[in-house]
Amino acid sequence: MADINALIGQMTLEEKAALCTGASAWTTTPVERLGIPPMLVSDGPHGVRRVPDIHSIGAQSLPATCFPSASGLASTWNVDLIHEVGQALGEECLALNVDVLLGPGNNMKRTPLCGRNFEYFSEDPFLSGELAASLIDGIQSKGVGTSLKHYAANNQEYQRFMMSAEVDERTLREIYLPAFETAVKKGKPWTVMCAYNKLNGTHCSEHRELLTDILKNEWGFEGLVVSDWGAVHDRAAALKAGLDWQMPGPSERDVRAVVQAVRSGNLDEAVLNESVRRILNIVFKARETPKGGEFDVEAHDALARHAAAESITLLKNAGILPLVDPQHIAVIGQAARKAHFQGGGSSHINPTQVAVPFTELQQLAGNAELTYTEGYPADDSSRPELIEEAVKLAQDADVALLYIALPSFKESEGYDRPDLELTEQQVGLIKAVTKVQPKTVVILNNGAPVDMRAWLEQTAAVLEAWMMGQAGGGAIADVLFGKVNPSGRLAETFPYKLSDTPAYTNYPGGNGTVSYGEGLFIGYRYYNARELPVQFPFGYGLSYTTFEYSNPQVSAQNFKDVDGLTVSVDVTNTGNVAGKEVVQVYVRDQKSRLIRPPKELKGFAKIELGPGETKTVTIPLDFRSFAYYDPAYKRWVTEDGDFDILIGSSSADIRCTETVTLESSLHLPSILNIESTIRDWLDDPKGKVAFGPIYEKMREQMNSSMGSSDTIGMDMTGFMMEMPPLSILQFQQKSWDSSPHEIMEGLLQQVHRQ
Ligand code: BGC
């Protein structure tokens, strides 16, 4: 390792400023005279998009394996498999001379309209954090870096360059930051990429609280912060906020601005040195692993097929799957011939090969006759003759397989989805085919939920195959014919309709701001709280077998938050085929000072079971499983009380509930103040002791001074509860020896005394 401090000592101000801005679309600025090499980054995250010309952003990239995108990977709920995919990505980076892969994306799915949701894992921060950490660790285990993105609150593509996400502190801490926090603490990414948007009025690239206070100081992030491409507006301000490396480059103007800022005293050179130190650390770390060689194209393609098969989520199956010995299969839909396996934008991979779904079917279909028709065009035009043709094919067959891909004008990076619908032609096609062929299976390729109300009922089965990666065509065939028992589980809720979704009345915002008014309540937190029915709940997915849960256990009925707790349950495969189950643990706080979602995912495990086999699954819980972020204390807090531990097969299919009692280890100072209400005083243990006697006297006085329930027609106790003691004392001045303010000062001193 180079002596970084010595190097910084030898660098000129100009060299330092230049290092903090890229030299090209993909590289850092080298300093040849000091032996500082360039470092090369490349887009991802579900493949390596290595563009050979470092000055081109969008040119054709070198061939690399395209794995399923994040919505698919997340549906596996399989941290080990995701780790393996990460290792393969790392190997491809080495072969393609890439030092840092720009991913994973780890933003929350706030609205299903976000065009880029296919690149994100989940609506749940716990699940996203665990999966991202595993992917990062897999990639970095090969000596290649990652860039966790887009930090933070980049939850829509609409006006993503300038929109300000208006998010309250608690929502930020509980929903929009924890996935990053877990990924940073557990995965230790070499780099973090800041988002384009503003957060509460400040560009993320200039957001000191985000980049320095929280990321670097609080979470202990030691790597470098890179801007999203073109996210820097004021270079010196961004440096001060903690944005180390600006991309893309070169940008003479920004380099000059930094030099001038230091010379004029507007930017402390120590701040610049700190960014230089962080960048050099990563540049030299990247040098430690030699690049070059080749990757195993076939092995990675096989892994991509395995990952795609495990991400496929069986949403409906009216007894038709797996297919048994069909004689004549009508294969309908463009996507059967031309696989739709990835999304548009910076994650677009040039695949090493692509499995054609139709060909893959043929290989597993034995002697069955397969016929094909395209069913719908690539655009949104109406083509009735294609539907007629499909109907003819379907009615003559034993079964119809409809391959439906959501076109890129309905879903991509860079713009949001206009709606949740398939195209009119696709909906018309499904309806017409299901009318003549009851055994119709719909296979979907999309990165986010679609509205199925118009056609779901009539289908025999639905497979959500996601943006499945280059080998997905084979994976679909594997699942249809039962070579693979589907084990995907939804990492996001499929709502019935757009107007049911949590952000519906706040999205997309206007005049430069979007209010996150739904607060903590996104995804299943919202649907649960509102008791809204959904098409398919979070955590849901069918299998060709069945699982039974029994013998739930908790390691202790009463426990201290610091001790943690383990939860275990026996799961038995009660069907005839081997299969995988995802055991999910949710926690419900029975009572809390601040409102909490009805339940939150705090643990999960994926297990494989042969027919008849039973395994015990043990899942650890910790302080954070029970805590919530309380802005009054500016920290995560636990409260004494009872919590339900819900063990289930999905968020809507809870199989066992255990109740435990937590004793908090926190001794929090009282937050009572002059404006606190009587209810606050009585709810606070110290407040109750100090204020109790005064409260009694107040109540007595209340009747004489204010009237009673009888004379004024209201419940006086209820009325008093919402008033600060000071206000009541002011009504009752004559009855007290001291002035209202003196009484309150005395009380406050008493409760704040340590
Ligand atoms: C995207 C990033 C990407 C970068 C470089 C940006 O537009 O938001 O995710 O890594 O471009 O292509």
Coordinates of N, CA, C and O in Angstrom, one line a residue, residues 46 49 115-116 118-119 157 160 340-349 407-409 411-415 467:
H46 N -26.5 -5.5 -12.3 CA -26.8 -7.0 -12.5 C -26.0 -7.5 -13.6 O -26.3 -8.6 -14.2
R49 N -21.3 -3.3 -17.3 CA -21.5 -2.6 -18.5 C -20.2 -1.8 -18.8 O -20.1 -0.6 -18.5
G115 N -39.9 4.5 -12.5 CA -39.4 3.7 -13.7 C -38.3 2.8 -13.4 O -38.0 1.9 -14.1
R116 N -37.5 3.1 -12.3 CA -36.3 2.4 -12.1 C -36.4 1.4 -11.0 O -35.4 0.9 -10.5
F118 N -37.1 -1.6 -11.1 CA -36.5 -2.9 -11.5 C -35.1 -3.0 -11.0 O -34.6 -4.1 -10.9
E119 N -34.4 -1.8 -10.8 CA -33.1 -1.9 -10.3 C -33.0 -1.8 -8.8 O -31.9 -1.8 -8.2
E157 N -38.2 8.8 -10.9 CA -37.4 9.3 -12.0 C -37.9 10.6 -12.5 O -37.2 11.4 -13.0
R160 N -35.9 13.7 -11.7 CA -35.0 13.2 -10.7 C -33.7 14.1 -10.5 O -33.1 14.0 -9.5
H340 N -37.4 -10.6 -23.2 CA -37.3 -9.3 -22.6 C -36.7 -9.5 -21.2 O -37.4 -9.9 -20.3
F341 N -35.4 -9.3 -21.1 CA -34.7 -9.8 -19.9 C -34.0 -8.7 -19.1 O -33.4 -9.0 -18.0
Q342 N -34.1 -7.5 -19.5 CA -33.5 -6.4 -18.7 C -34.1 -5.1 -19.0 O -35.0 -5.0 -19.9
G343 N -33.8 -4.0 -18.2 CA -34.4 -2.7 -18.4 C -33.5 -1.8 -19.1 O -32.3 -2.1 -19.4
G344 N -34.0 -0.6 -19.5 CA -33.3 0.4 -20.2 C -32.5 1.3 -19.3 O -32.9 1.5 -18.1
G345 N -31.4 1.8 -19.8 CA -30.6 2.8 -19.1 C -29.2 2.4 -18.8 O -28.6 1.5 -19.4
S346 N -28.7 2.9 -17.7 CA -27.3 2.7 -17.3 C -27.0 1.3 -16.9 O -25.9 0.8 -16.9
S347 N -28.0 0.5 -16.7 CA -27.8 -0.9 -16.3 C -27.9 -1.9 -17.4 O -27.8 -3.1 -17.3
H348 N -28.0 -1.3 -18.6 CA -28.3 -2.2 -19.8 C -27.0 -2.9 -20.2 O -26.0 -2.3 -20.6
I349 N -27.1 -4.2 -20.2 CA -25.9 -5.1 -20.4 C -25.9 -5.6 -21.8 O -26.9 -5.9 -22.4
P407 N -43.4 -3.2 -22.3 CA -42.4 -2.5 -23.2 C -41.7 -1.4 -22.5 O -42.1 -0.8 -21.5
S408 N -40.5 -1.0 -23.1 CA -39.7 0.0 -22.4 C -40.3 1.4 -22.3 O -40.0 2.1 -21.4
F409 N -41.3 1.7 -23.2 CA -41.9 3.0 -23.0 C -42.8 3.0 -21.8 O -43.3 4.0 -21.3
E411 N -41.6 1.4 -18.9 CA -40.8 1.2 -17.7 C -39.3 1.3 -18.2 O -38.9 0.5 -19.0
S412 N -38.6 2.2 -17.5 CA -37.2 2.3 -17.8 C -36.5 3.3 -16.8 O -37.2 4.0 -16.1
E413 N -35.2 3.3 -16.8 CA -34.5 4.4 -16.1 C -34.8 5.7 -16.8 O -35.1 5.6 -18.0
G414 N -34.8 6.8 -16.1 CA -34.9 8.1 -16.8 C -36.3 8.7 -16.8 O -36.4 9.9 -16.9
Y415 N -37.3 7.9 -16.8 CA -38.7 8.4 -16.7 C -39.5 7.4 -15.9 O -39.2 6.2 -15.8
M467 N -37.5 -9.0 -14.8 CA -36.4 -8.8 -15.8 C -35.4 -9.8 -15.4 O -34.6 -9.6 -14.5

